[in-house]
mmCIF file of C-alpha atoms in Angstrom:
data_model
loop_
_atom_site.group_PDB
_atom_site.id
_atom_site.type_symbol
_atom_site.label_atom_id
_atom_site.label_comp_id
_atom_site.label_asym_id
_atom_site.label_seq_id
_atom_site.Cartn_x
_atom_site.Cartn_y
_atom_site.Cartn_z
ATOM 1 C CA MET D 1 0.136 -0.013 -0.167
ATOM 2 C CA ARG D 2 1.527 3.077 -1.294
ATOM 3 C CA ASN D 3 2.438 5.724 2.154
ATOM 4 C CA PHE D 4 0.767 8.937 1.905
ATOM 5 C CA LYS D 5 0.559 11.520 4.119
ATOM 6 C CA ARG D 6 -2.252 11.583 6.233
ATOM 7 C CA HIS D 7 -4.234 14.950 6.582
ATOM 8 C CA LYS D 8 -6.464 16.195 9.615
ATOM 9 C CA ILE D 9 -10.199 16.203 8.732
ATOM 10 C CA GLY D 10 -11.058 20.099 8.572
ATOM 11 C CA ILE D 11 -8.786 19.912 5.300
ATOM 12 C CA LEU D 12 -10.493 16.902 3.965
ATOM 13 C CA GLY D 13 -14.044 19.054 5.271
ATOM 14 C CA ALA D 14 -12.201 22.112 2.246
ATOM 15 C CA VAL D 15 -11.593 19.533 -0.333
ATOM 16 C CA LEU D 16 -15.205 17.901 0.023
ATOM 17 C CA LEU D 17 -16.430 21.212 -0.227
ATOM 18 C CA SER D 18 -14.565 22.345 -3.343
ATOM 19 C CA PHE D 19 -15.064 19.209 -5.413
ATOM 20 C CA GLY D 20 -18.988 19.783 -4.452
ATOM 21 C CA LEU D 21 -19.669 15.858 -3.798
ATOM 22 C CA TYR D 22 -23.630 16.546 -2.293
ATOM 23 C CA SER D 23 -26.561 15.101 -2.871
ATOM 24 C CA CYS D 24 -29.880 17.416 -3.310
ATOM 25 C CA SER D 25 -32.473 17.589 -0.660
ATOM 26 C CA THR D 26 -34.400 20.520 -2.121
ATOM 27 C CA GLU D 27 -35.492 20.940 -5.921
ATOM 28 C CA GLU D 28 -33.372 24.431 -6.118
ATOM 29 C CA GLN D 29 -30.395 22.085 -4.955
ATOM 30 C CA THR D 30 -31.183 20.552 -7.703
ATOM 31 C CA ALA D 31 -31.536 23.065 -10.252
ATOM 32 C CA GLU D 32 -28.243 25.007 -8.681
ATOM 33 C CA LEU D 33 -26.533 21.083 -9.333
ATOM 34 C CA SER D 34 -27.687 21.191 -12.446
ATOM 35 C CA GLN D 35 -26.172 23.958 -13.772
ATOM 36 C CA SER D 36 -22.762 24.114 -12.792
ATOM 37 C CA ILE D 37 -22.627 19.987 -14.222
ATOM 38 C CA VAL D 38 -23.792 21.783 -17.615
ATOM 39 C CA ASP D 39 -21.093 25.130 -17.304
ATOM 40 C CA THR D 40 -18.018 23.437 -15.334
ATOM 41 C CA LYS D 41 -17.784 20.108 -13.785
ATOM 42 C CA ALA D 42 -18.347 17.971 -16.961
ATOM 43 C CA MET D 43 -16.296 20.258 -19.655
ATOM 44 C CA ASN D 44 -13.693 18.110 -21.913
ATOM 45 C CA GLY D 45 -12.389 20.001 -24.128
ATOM 46 C CA ASP D 46 -16.424 19.963 -26.147
ATOM 47 C CA GLN D 47 -17.327 18.062 -24.530
ATOM 48 C CA VAL D 48 -20.277 18.374 -21.984
ATOM 49 C CA ALA D 49 -22.103 15.674 -20.087
ATOM 50 C CA ILE D 50 -25.742 15.348 -20.360
ATOM 51 C CA PRO D 51 -27.085 17.251 -17.215
ATOM 52 C CA GLU D 52 -29.724 13.849 -17.028
ATOM 53 C CA VAL D 53 -26.153 11.586 -16.705
ATOM 54 C CA GLN D 54 -24.249 14.279 -14.537
ATOM 55 C CA LEU D 55 -26.250 13.666 -12.062
ATOM 56 C CA TYR D 56 -26.848 10.297 -11.817
ATOM 57 C CA TYR D 57 -22.473 9.976 -11.734
ATOM 58 C CA ASP D 58 -22.893 12.753 -8.559
ATOM 59 C CA ASN D 59 -25.001 10.542 -7.207
ATOM 60 C CA LEU D 60 -22.746 7.626 -7.261
ATOM 61 C CA LYS D 61 -19.909 9.814 -5.361
ATOM 62 C CA THR D 62 -22.168 10.230 -2.322
ATOM 63 C CA ILE D 63 -23.635 7.162 -2.084
ATOM 64 C CA VAL D 64 -19.315 6.010 -2.231
ATOM 65 C CA PHE D 65 -18.817 8.240 0.436
ATOM 66 C CA ALA D 66 -21.447 8.737 2.608
ATOM 67 C CA THR D 67 -21.831 4.249 2.737
ATOM 68 C CA GLU D 68 -18.810 4.620 3.301
ATOM 69 C CA ILE D 69 -18.074 1.636 0.709
ATOM 70 C CA ASN D 70 -14.641 3.916 -0.121
ATOM 71 C CA ARG D 71 -13.230 1.857 3.275
ATOM 72 C CA LEU D 72 -12.376 -1.589 2.793
ATOM 73 C CA GLN D 73 -13.851 -2.677 5.572
ATOM 74 C CA VAL D 74 -17.079 -1.789 5.053
ATOM 75 C CA ALA D 75 -17.370 -2.598 1.100
ATOM 76 C CA GLU D 76 -15.491 -6.857 2.392
ATOM 77 C CA SER D 77 -18.927 -6.581 5.101
ATOM 78 C CA PHE D 78 -21.704 -6.807 1.352
ATOM 79 C CA LEU D 79 -21.585 -10.268 -0.074
ATOM 80 C CA GLU D 80 -20.088 -10.280 -3.502
ATOM 81 C CA ASP D 81 -23.226 -9.302 -5.813
ATOM 82 C CA GLU D 82 -24.783 -7.534 -2.930
ATOM 83 C CA VAL D 83 -23.515 -4.009 -3.683
ATOM 84 C CA SER D 84 -22.899 -3.805 -7.423
ATOM 85 C CA LEU D 85 -21.222 -0.643 -6.899
ATOM 86 C CA VAL D 86 -18.318 -1.999 -4.667
ATOM 87 C CA GLU D 87 -17.792 -4.339 -7.087
ATOM 88 C CA LYS D 88 -16.820 -1.336 -9.810
ATOM 89 C CA LEU D 89 -14.938 0.137 -7.184
ATOM 90 C CA LYS D 90 -12.880 -3.140 -6.525
ATOM 91 C CA ASN D 91 -12.927 -4.134 -10.194
ATOM 92 C CA MET D 92 -11.625 0.063 -10.980
ATOM 93 C CA HIS D 93 -8.071 -0.671 -13.237
ATOM 94 C CA ILE D 94 -5.198 1.762 -11.127
ATOM 95 C CA ILE D 95 -2.048 2.320 -12.540
ATOM 96 C CA ASP D 96 0.588 4.665 -10.687
ATOM 97 C CA GLU D 97 2.167 6.761 -13.165
ATOM 98 C CA GLU D 98 5.178 7.221 -11.330
ATOM 99 C CA THR D 99 5.800 3.350 -9.763
ATOM 100 C CA VAL D 100 3.706 2.130 -13.303
ATOM 101 C CA LYS D 101 2.621 -0.967 -10.442
ATOM 102 C CA GLN D 102 -1.848 -1.269 -10.293
ATOM 103 C CA LEU D 103 -3.410 0.093 -7.461
ATOM 104 C CA SER D 104 -6.532 -0.251 -5.656
ATOM 105 C CA PHE D 105 -8.713 2.503 -5.151
ATOM 106 C CA TYR D 106 -8.825 0.943 -1.417
ATOM 107 C CA ASP D 107 -4.914 1.256 -1.379
ATOM 108 C CA MET D 108 -5.425 5.435 -0.804
ATOM 109 C CA GLU D 109 -6.157 7.537 1.716
ATOM 110 C CA GLU D 110 -9.866 9.298 1.430
ATOM 111 C CA LEU D 111 -8.795 12.475 0.363
ATOM 112 C CA TYR D 112 -6.823 11.078 -2.367
ATOM 113 C CA GLN D 113 -10.524 8.392 -2.817
ATOM 114 C CA VAL D 114 -12.375 12.145 -3.342
ATOM 115 C CA SER D 115 -10.769 13.874 -6.160
ATOM 116 C CA PHE D 116 -10.457 10.085 -7.811
ATOM 117 C CA ILE D 117 -13.431 9.680 -7.343
ATOM 118 C CA ASP D 118 -14.570 12.980 -8.680
ATOM 119 C CA GLN D 119 -12.397 13.459 -11.987
ATOM 120 C CA TYR D 120 -13.166 9.083 -12.605
ATOM 121 C CA MET D 121 -16.903 9.706 -12.271
ATOM 122 C CA ASP D 122 -16.967 12.618 -14.399
ATOM 123 C CA GLU D 123 -14.980 10.628 -17.073
ATOM 124 C CA ALA D 124 -18.058 8.161 -17.075
ATOM 125 C CA ALA D 125 -20.338 10.833 -17.595
ATOM 126 C CA ILE D 126 -19.314 11.976 -20.094
ATOM 127 C CA THR D 127 -18.362 8.771 -21.998
ATOM 128 C CA VAL D 128 -22.071 7.735 -21.297
ATOM 129 C CA SER D 129 -23.851 10.779 -22.455
ATOM 130 C CA ASN D 130 -22.672 10.323 -25.880
ATOM 131 C CA LYS D 131 -23.871 7.350 -25.597
ATOM 132 C CA VAL D 132 -27.469 8.047 -25.251
ATOM 133 C CA ARG D 133 -27.853 11.276 -27.518
ATOM 134 C CA LEU D 134 -27.431 8.315 -30.340
ATOM 135 C CA VAL D 135 -31.308 7.103 -27.783
ATOM 136 C CA PRO D 136 -32.179 10.537 -26.004
ATOM 137 C CA GLU D 137 -34.949 7.362 -24.664
ATOM 138 C CA LEU D 138 -32.214 6.647 -22.343
ATOM 139 C CA THR D 139 -32.497 9.861 -20.516
ATOM 140 C CA LYS D 140 -35.446 9.332 -19.308
ATOM 141 C CA TYR D 141 -33.761 6.107 -17.362
ATOM 142 C CA PHE D 142 -31.240 7.704 -15.705
ATOM 143 C CA SER D 143 -33.450 10.733 -14.282
ATOM 144 C CA LEU D 144 -35.747 8.638 -12.859
ATOM 145 C CA GLN D 145 -33.304 6.643 -10.579
ATOM 146 C CA ASN D 146 -31.168 10.170 -9.703
ATOM 147 C CA GLY D 147 -35.349 11.259 -8.112
ATOM 148 C CA ILE D 148 -35.340 7.582 -6.308
ATOM 149 C CA VAL D 149 -31.772 7.935 -5.077
ATOM 150 C CA LYS D 150 -32.746 12.020 -3.980
ATOM 151 C CA THR D 151 -35.532 10.453 -2.189
ATOM 152 C CA LEU D 152 -33.904 6.999 -0.054
ATOM 153 C CA LEU D 153 -31.019 10.462 0.496
ATOM 154 C CA GLN D 154 -33.450 11.885 1.435
ATOM 155 C CA GLU D 155 -34.988 10.214 4.370
ATOM 156 C CA ASN D 156 -31.692 8.305 5.419
ATOM 157 C CA LEU D 157 -30.548 12.429 6.407
ATOM 158 C CA VAL D 158 -27.625 12.544 4.219
ATOM 159 C CA THR D 159 -26.982 15.986 2.411
ATOM 160 C CA SER D 160 -22.991 15.640 1.927
ATOM 161 C CA ILE D 161 -20.339 12.853 1.624
ATOM 162 C CA GLU D 162 -19.820 14.103 4.774
ATOM 163 C CA THR D 163 -23.183 12.672 6.509
ATOM 164 C CA LYS D 164 -23.083 8.822 6.942
ATOM 165 C CA VAL D 165 -26.057 6.485 6.366
ATOM 166 C CA LYS D 166 -26.414 4.525 9.585
ATOM 167 C CA ASP D 167 -27.657 1.129 8.143
ATOM 168 C CA ARG D 168 -25.844 0.678 5.328
ATOM 169 C CA LYS D 169 -27.470 -2.871 4.115
ATOM 170 C CA LYS D 170 -31.246 -1.433 4.723
ATOM 171 C CA PHE D 171 -30.271 1.506 2.439
ATOM 172 C CA PHE D 172 -28.274 -0.682 -0.314
ATOM 173 C CA GLU D 173 -31.940 -3.586 -0.333
ATOM 174 C CA ASP D 174 -34.384 -0.335 -0.600
ATOM 175 C CA LEU D 175 -31.972 0.709 -3.525
ATOM 176 C CA ASN D 176 -31.677 -2.232 -5.146
ATOM 177 C CA ILE D 177 -35.685 -3.118 -5.093
ATOM 178 C CA ARG D 178 -36.753 0.223 -5.954
ATOM 179 C CA ILE D 179 -34.342 0.375 -8.836
ATOM 180 C CA GLY D 180 -35.620 -2.643 -10.266
ATOM 181 C CA GLU D 181 -38.846 -2.027 -10.152
ATOM 182 C CA ILE D 182 -38.082 0.978 -12.664
ATOM 183 C CA GLN D 183 -36.379 -1.756 -14.665
ATOM 184 C CA ILE D 184 -39.345 -3.526 -14.869
ATOM 185 C CA SER D 185 -41.664 -1.384 -15.080
ATOM 186 C CA ASN D 186 -43.088 -1.220 -18.861
ATOM 187 C CA PRO D 187 -47.005 -3.476 -17.639
ATOM 188 C CA PRO D 188 -46.523 -7.191 -18.716
ATOM 189 C CA VAL D 189 -47.450 -7.990 -22.263
ATOM 190 C CA VAL D 190 -49.523 -10.705 -22.404
ATOM 191 C CA ASN D 191 -49.466 -12.097 -25.960
ATOM 192 C CA LEU D 192 -46.994 -11.770 -28.241
ATOM 193 C CA PRO D 193 -45.888 -8.967 -30.845
ATOM 194 C CA THR D 194 -48.320 -10.019 -33.982
ATOM 195 C CA PRO D 195 -46.131 -11.959 -36.486
ATOM 196 C CA THR D 196 -45.373 -10.324 -38.586
ATOM 197 C CA VAL D 197 -44.510 -12.423 -42.457
ATOM 198 C CA PRO D 198 -40.888 -12.650 -42.861
ATOM 199 C CA ASP D 199 -38.315 -10.504 -45.285
ATOM 200 C CA VAL D 200 -36.856 -13.207 -47.182
ATOM 201 C CA ASN D 201 -33.631 -10.896 -48.039
ATOM 202 C CA ALA D 202 -33.523 -9.713 -44.082
ATOM 203 C CA ALA D 203 -30.852 -11.596 -43.294
ATOM 204 C CA THR D 204 -28.165 -11.178 -46.409
ATOM 205 C CA LYS D 205 -28.891 -8.318 -45.205
ATOM 206 C CA THR D 206 -28.227 -7.919 -41.918
ATOM 207 C CA ARG D 207 -25.068 -10.390 -42.392
ATOM 208 C CA ASN D 208 -23.640 -7.772 -44.465
ATOM 209 C CA LEU D 209 -24.400 -5.360 -42.734
ATOM 210 C CA LEU D 210 -22.434 -6.870 -39.848
ATOM 211 C CA ALA D 211 -19.543 -8.194 -41.684
ATOM 212 C CA SER D 212 -19.164 -4.310 -43.490
ATOM 213 C CA MET D 213 -19.179 -3.137 -39.448
ATOM 214 C CA ASN D 214 -16.492 -5.929 -38.872
ATOM 215 C CA ALA D 215 -18.448 -8.015 -36.740
ATOM 216 C CA GLN D 216 -15.699 -9.850 -35.287
ATOM 217 C CA ARG D 217 -15.485 -13.083 -32.348
ATOM 218 C CA GLY D 218 -15.997 -10.907 -28.769
ATOM 219 C CA ASP D 219 -18.491 -8.526 -29.817
ATOM 220 C CA ILE D 220 -21.876 -7.939 -28.313
ATOM 221 C CA LEU D 221 -25.525 -7.198 -29.972
ATOM 222 C CA VAL D 222 -27.636 -5.242 -28.064
ATOM 223 C CA GLY D 223 -31.642 -5.057 -29.066
ATOM 224 C CA LEU D 224 -32.927 -1.567 -27.108
ATOM 225 C CA PRO D 225 -36.694 -1.585 -25.861
ATOM 226 C CA LYS D 226 -36.656 0.832 -28.292
ATOM 227 C CA HIS D 227 -36.261 -1.281 -31.101
ATOM 228 C CA GLY D 228 -38.953 -3.735 -30.792
ATOM 229 C CA PHE D 229 -37.202 -6.322 -31.074
ATOM 230 C CA LYS D 230 -39.413 -9.569 -31.830
ATOM 231 C CA PHE D 231 -36.928 -11.437 -28.714
ATOM 232 C CA GLN D 232 -37.264 -8.445 -25.994
ATOM 233 C CA LEU D 233 -39.983 -9.895 -23.417
ATOM 234 C CA LEU D 234 -38.954 -11.090 -20.539
ATOM 235 C CA ALA D 235 -41.013 -13.829 -19.737
ATOM 236 C CA THR D 236 -41.117 -14.739 -16.081
ATOM 237 C CA ASP D 237 -44.215 -15.581 -13.691
ATOM 238 C CA ASN D 238 -46.611 -15.610 -16.550
ATOM 239 C CA LYS D 239 -45.505 -12.254 -17.458
ATOM 240 C CA ARG D 240 -43.483 -10.570 -20.194
ATOM 241 C CA PHE D 241 -41.703 -7.286 -19.787
ATOM 242 C CA ALA D 242 -40.598 -5.061 -22.637
ATOM 243 C CA VAL D 243 -36.405 -4.918 -21.568
ATOM 244 C CA GLY D 244 -34.371 -5.454 -24.619
ATOM 245 C CA HIS D 245 -32.514 -8.238 -25.937
ATOM 246 C CA THR D 246 -28.199 -8.559 -26.107
ATOM 247 C CA GLY D 247 -25.921 -11.959 -26.948
ATOM 248 C CA ILE D 248 -22.266 -12.740 -28.200
ATOM 249 C CA VAL D 249 -20.853 -12.993 -30.974
ATOM 250 C CA THR D 250 -19.171 -16.254 -31.562
ATOM 251 C CA ALA D 251 -17.496 -16.309 -34.645
ATOM 252 C CA ASN D 252 -16.193 -13.294 -37.593
ATOM 253 C CA ILE D 253 -18.771 -11.925 -39.523
ATOM 254 C CA THR D 254 -17.342 -11.746 -43.290
ATOM 255 C CA ALA D 255 -20.281 -11.616 -46.680
ATOM 256 C CA ALA D 256 -19.422 -15.091 -46.742
ATOM 257 C CA THR D 257 -21.198 -15.595 -43.394
ATOM 258 C CA LEU D 258 -24.001 -18.381 -44.130
ATOM 259 C CA THR D 259 -27.452 -16.660 -42.347
ATOM 260 C CA ASN D 260 -28.351 -20.175 -40.844
ATOM 261 C CA SER D 261 -24.532 -20.426 -39.208
ATOM 262 C CA LEU D 262 -24.900 -20.182 -35.052
ATOM 263 C CA VAL D 263 -22.481 -16.889 -34.848
ATOM 264 C CA PHE D 264 -23.867 -15.941 -31.476
ATOM 265 C CA VAL D 265 -25.354 -17.174 -28.319
ATOM 266 C CA GLU D 266 -27.638 -15.914 -25.982
ATOM 267 C CA ALA D 267 -30.153 -16.497 -23.185
ATOM 268 C CA TRP D 268 -33.584 -17.752 -24.492
ATOM 269 C CA ARG D 269 -36.517 -18.440 -22.577
ATOM 270 C CA THR D 270 -36.844 -21.639 -23.731
ATOM 271 C CA GLY D 271 -33.754 -23.455 -23.954
ATOM 272 C CA GLY D 272 -31.878 -21.873 -22.085
ATOM 273 C CA ILE D 273 -27.917 -20.830 -22.943
ATOM 274 C CA GLN D 274 -27.809 -21.353 -27.251
ATOM 275 C CA LYS D 275 -26.038 -20.745 -30.473
ATOM 276 C CA LYS D 276 -28.041 -18.781 -32.207
ATOM 277 C CA ALA D 277 -27.942 -18.060 -36.215
ATOM 278 C CA ILE D 278 -28.559 -14.235 -37.848
ATOM 279 C CA GLN D 279 -31.979 -15.753 -39.512
ATOM 280 C CA ASN D 280 -35.008 -15.908 -37.256
ATOM 281 C CA ALA D 281 -34.054 -13.368 -34.735
ATOM 282 C CA TRP D 282 -31.594 -11.044 -35.964
ATOM 283 C CA ASP D 283 -33.116 -10.299 -38.810
ATOM 284 C CA GLU D 284 -36.338 -9.070 -37.809
ATOM 285 C CA SER D 285 -35.267 -5.559 -35.428
ATOM 286 C CA ASN D 286 -32.480 -3.000 -35.409
ATOM 287 C CA PHE D 287 -29.838 -3.727 -32.698
ATOM 288 C CA TYR D 288 -26.710 -2.204 -31.635
ATOM 289 C CA LEU D 289 -23.676 -3.785 -32.907
ATOM 290 C CA MET D 290 -20.880 -2.950 -29.571
ATOM 291 C CA GLU D 291 -17.544 -4.125 -28.468
ATOM 292 C CA LEU D 292 -15.748 -3.781 -25.006
ATOM 293 C CA LYS D 293 -13.437 -2.278 -24.057
ATOM 294 C CA GLU D 294 -11.196 -2.420 -20.290
ATOM 295 C CA LYS D 295 -11.308 1.286 -18.997
ATOM 296 C CA ARG D 296 -7.462 2.012 -17.518
ATOM 297 C CA THR D 297 -6.966 4.644 -14.940
ATOM 298 C CA LYS D 298 -3.799 6.645 -14.556
ATOM 299 C CA VAL D 299 -2.836 8.529 -11.200
ATOM 300 C CA LYS D 300 -0.723 10.853 -9.844
ATOM 301 C CA PHE D 301 0.080 12.353 -7.088
ATOM 302 C CA THR D 302 0.552 16.161 -6.276
ATOM 303 C CA TRP D 303 0.618 17.392 -2.889
ATOM 304 C CA LYS D 304 -1.206 20.877 -4.024
ATOM 305 C CA LYS D 305 -3.409 19.333 -6.395
ATOM 306 C CA GLY D 306 -4.110 15.834 -4.315
ATOM 307 C CA VAL D 307 -4.476 13.544 -8.013
ATOM 308 C CA HIS D 308 -4.155 13.951 -11.400
ATOM 309 C CA THR D 309 -6.470 11.427 -13.755
ATOM 310 C CA THR D 310 -5.839 10.509 -17.069
ATOM 311 C CA THR D 311 -8.233 7.913 -18.386
ATOM 312 C CA SER D 312 -7.854 5.718 -21.575
ATOM 313 C CA TYR D 313 -10.050 2.238 -22.710
ATOM 314 C CA HIS D 314 -7.795 -0.741 -24.553
ATOM 315 C CA PRO D 315 -9.106 -4.142 -26.737
ATOM 316 C CA ILE D 316 -9.823 -6.512 -24.271
ATOM 317 C CA ASN D 317 -9.447 -10.586 -25.667
ATOM 318 C CA LYS D 318 -12.219 -11.361 -27.318
ATOM 319 C CA ASN D 319 -11.414 -14.427 -28.467
ATOM 320 C CA SER D 320 -11.009 -15.724 -24.271
ATOM 321 C CA PHE D 321 -14.787 -13.600 -23.610
ATOM 322 C CA ALA D 322 -16.532 -15.131 -26.656
ATOM 323 C CA ALA D 323 -15.593 -18.873 -24.961
ATOM 324 C CA LYS D 324 -16.273 -17.867 -21.728
ATOM 325 C CA GLY D 325 -19.751 -17.329 -23.130
ATOM 326 C CA GLU D 326 -20.055 -20.327 -24.431
ATOM 327 C CA SER D 327 -18.939 -22.364 -21.806
ATOM 328 C CA PHE D 328 -22.306 -21.887 -20.479
ATOM 329 C CA ILE D 329 -24.325 -23.280 -23.533
ATOM 330 C CA GLY D 330 -27.234 -25.605 -21.745
ATOM 331 C CA LYS D 331 -27.597 -23.569 -18.574
ATOM 332 C CA LYS D 332 -31.096 -22.231 -17.605
ATOM 333 C CA TYR D 333 -33.128 -18.933 -17.657
ATOM 334 C CA LEU D 334 -33.804 -17.741 -14.372
ATOM 335 C CA TYR D 335 -36.794 -18.793 -12.475
ATOM 336 C CA ASN D 336 -39.128 -16.107 -11.349
ATOM 337 C CA VAL D 337 -39.611 -13.077 -10.171
ATOM 338 C CA ASP D 338 -37.270 -13.102 -7.335
ATOM 339 C CA GLU D 339 -34.015 -14.131 -8.803
ATOM 340 C CA PHE D 340 -34.654 -11.456 -11.563
ATOM 341 C CA LEU D 341 -34.266 -9.028 -8.801
ATOM 342 C CA HIS D 342 -31.313 -10.829 -7.360
ATOM 343 C CA MET D 343 -30.221 -11.995 -11.138
ATOM 344 C CA LYS D 344 -25.990 -11.466 -10.264
ATOM 345 C CA ALA D 345 -26.338 -13.602 -7.380
ATOM 346 C CA THR D 346 -28.119 -16.350 -9.067
ATOM 347 C CA ALA D 347 -25.711 -16.137 -11.867
ATOM 348 C CA ARG D 348 -23.180 -17.463 -9.703
ATOM 349 C CA ILE D 349 -24.743 -19.362 -6.916
ATOM 350 C CA LEU D 350 -27.415 -21.487 -9.570
ATOM 351 C CA ASN D 351 -25.867 -20.536 -12.901
ATOM 352 C CA ARG D 352 -29.255 -18.938 -14.221
ATOM 353 C CA PHE D 353 -29.313 -16.119 -17.019
ATOM 354 C CA VAL D 354 -31.625 -14.259 -18.466
ATOM 355 C CA CYS D 355 -29.355 -12.928 -21.800
ATOM 356 C CA SER D 356 -27.435 -9.567 -20.253
ATOM 357 C CA SER D 357 -26.607 -10.963 -16.595
ATOM 358 C CA HIS D 358 -25.175 -14.221 -19.269
ATOM 359 C CA VAL D 359 -23.412 -11.127 -21.373
ATOM 360 C CA TRP D 360 -22.267 -9.142 -17.993
ATOM 361 C CA PHE D 361 -21.807 -13.128 -16.120
ATOM 362 C CA ALA D 362 -19.295 -14.040 -18.719
ATOM 363 C CA ALA D 363 -17.463 -10.485 -19.370
ATOM 364 C CA LYS D 364 -17.172 -10.585 -15.779
ATOM 365 C CA ASN D 365 -14.647 -13.484 -15.770
ATOM 366 C CA SER D 366 -12.903 -13.436 -18.560
ATOM 367 C CA VAL D 367 -12.137 -9.639 -19.486
ATOM 368 C CA SER D 368 -12.717 -8.023 -16.080
ATOM 369 C CA VAL D 369 -15.344 -6.270 -17.598
ATOM 370 C CA ASN D 370 -17.730 -5.351 -15.010
ATOM 371 C CA LEU D 371 -20.634 -4.041 -17.600
ATOM 372 C CA SER D 372 -24.310 -3.248 -14.550
ATOM 373 C CA ASN D 373 -25.900 -0.834 -13.331
ATOM 374 C CA PRO D 374 -24.113 0.348 -9.985
ATOM 375 C CA LEU D 375 -26.754 0.983 -8.170
ATOM 376 C CA SER D 376 -28.485 -2.554 -8.832
ATOM 377 C CA GLN D 377 -28.419 -6.319 -8.493
ATOM 378 C CA ILE D 378 -30.643 -6.229 -12.072
ATOM 379 C CA VAL D 379 -28.679 -5.577 -15.316
ATOM 380 C CA THR D 380 -30.674 -5.078 -18.454
ATOM 381 C CA PRO D 381 -29.314 -4.037 -21.859
ATOM 382 C CA SER D 382 -30.008 -0.998 -21.577
ATOM 383 C CA ASP D 383 -27.808 -0.799 -18.828
ATOM 384 C CA VAL D 384 -25.362 -3.154 -20.632
ATOM 385 C CA TYR D 385 -25.327 -0.463 -23.833
ATOM 386 C CA SER D 386 -24.838 2.015 -20.793
ATOM 387 C CA ASP D 387 -22.401 0.976 -19.286
ATOM 388 C CA SER D 388 -18.912 3.606 -20.004
ATOM 389 C CA GLU D 389 -17.535 0.169 -21.285
ATOM 390 C CA SER D 390 -18.909 -0.587 -24.018
ATOM 391 C CA PHE D 391 -18.906 0.734 -27.522
ATOM 392 C CA VAL D 392 -20.947 1.282 -30.387
ATOM 393 C CA LYS D 393 -19.782 -0.326 -33.375
ATOM 394 C CA GLY D 394 -23.173 0.589 -35.086
ATOM 395 C CA GLU D 395 -26.475 0.219 -35.725
ATOM 396 C CA ILE D 396 -28.192 -2.439 -37.376
ATOM 397 C CA LYS D 397 -31.928 -1.091 -38.686
ATOM 398 C CA ASN D 398 -34.056 -3.666 -40.741
ATOM 399 C CA LYS D 399 -36.851 -1.197 -39.586
ATOM 400 C CA PRO D 400 -37.917 1.640 -39.864
#
């Protein structure tokens, strides 16, 4: 562990104030914070974060310190997968610029953690905003989550990161339940969509588009609720919810790839994890072709500024990721809403999945990329798309 000089709490308090890491307890504070975000906090050259996205990441900053999960002892008091934000903190790829050695977030003293988290989250807000601009509908998703966090912080009398949550376990349990409710808040769909007449040329068109985008083994496909994906309906407890769909590409796709070749691995209600082809599925909907990259953050410790961070993104081992996804072939789909609300634990303990938890679990356990919502144990295709370590290669449009 790097031995940093300890600072008095008075200095810490001043630094916390300077970073403005506060939750919003009133409408006036919300408006004031949003304005400051637009004007200053999320600027990076000409890039500015979407206010709702920036507020989401500012809320994460507040939660980290108000719940004290920035302390290793507290973080380790939670079971694996119980608190997604702890997962994120533990799996950060941090490099000390001076020693060129890997550093854990928990190696830093709190003064440096505050500076680091402020910059780390602001960078993520910009990166994610660039994708959300392609899908404006997702702004509402972030806004709803911000409202839940604001209410929960108020209930726990948290007004800044210096105010500590008394019952951390209950806080995160409430957070998971409330976020989960909006993640499946679409009214249950009683009947499947009316089948359409298949376009005999759609599979060939989809194959050619994927080939032109250099779809590779280890890329992912993500259909969002806006895409009206044919198989987007999560079926559980005899109810279906429109959440989207996602899968892993298991072969390089070229103009010579047969449209009935099994080139994807996905989780389906019928048959669980299985290989699928382009035709009769992905050729009938719009979706994104995406790739994962590992986020690495270099830190430079300075006495005057605390911590200066530089972020870069690096290629993953796509073959390893795809192989891990294939290793679950034959595993079952999850059974009920309770397993859905705890899908990370269900994946880890029972090896039962939905499409998005399969992609998350494979990525986490092969290339250390944690594609998930820091506020929830649920992973939806929208969360896979919105993660800061997933990147759009192109959008396939098979429907108007």
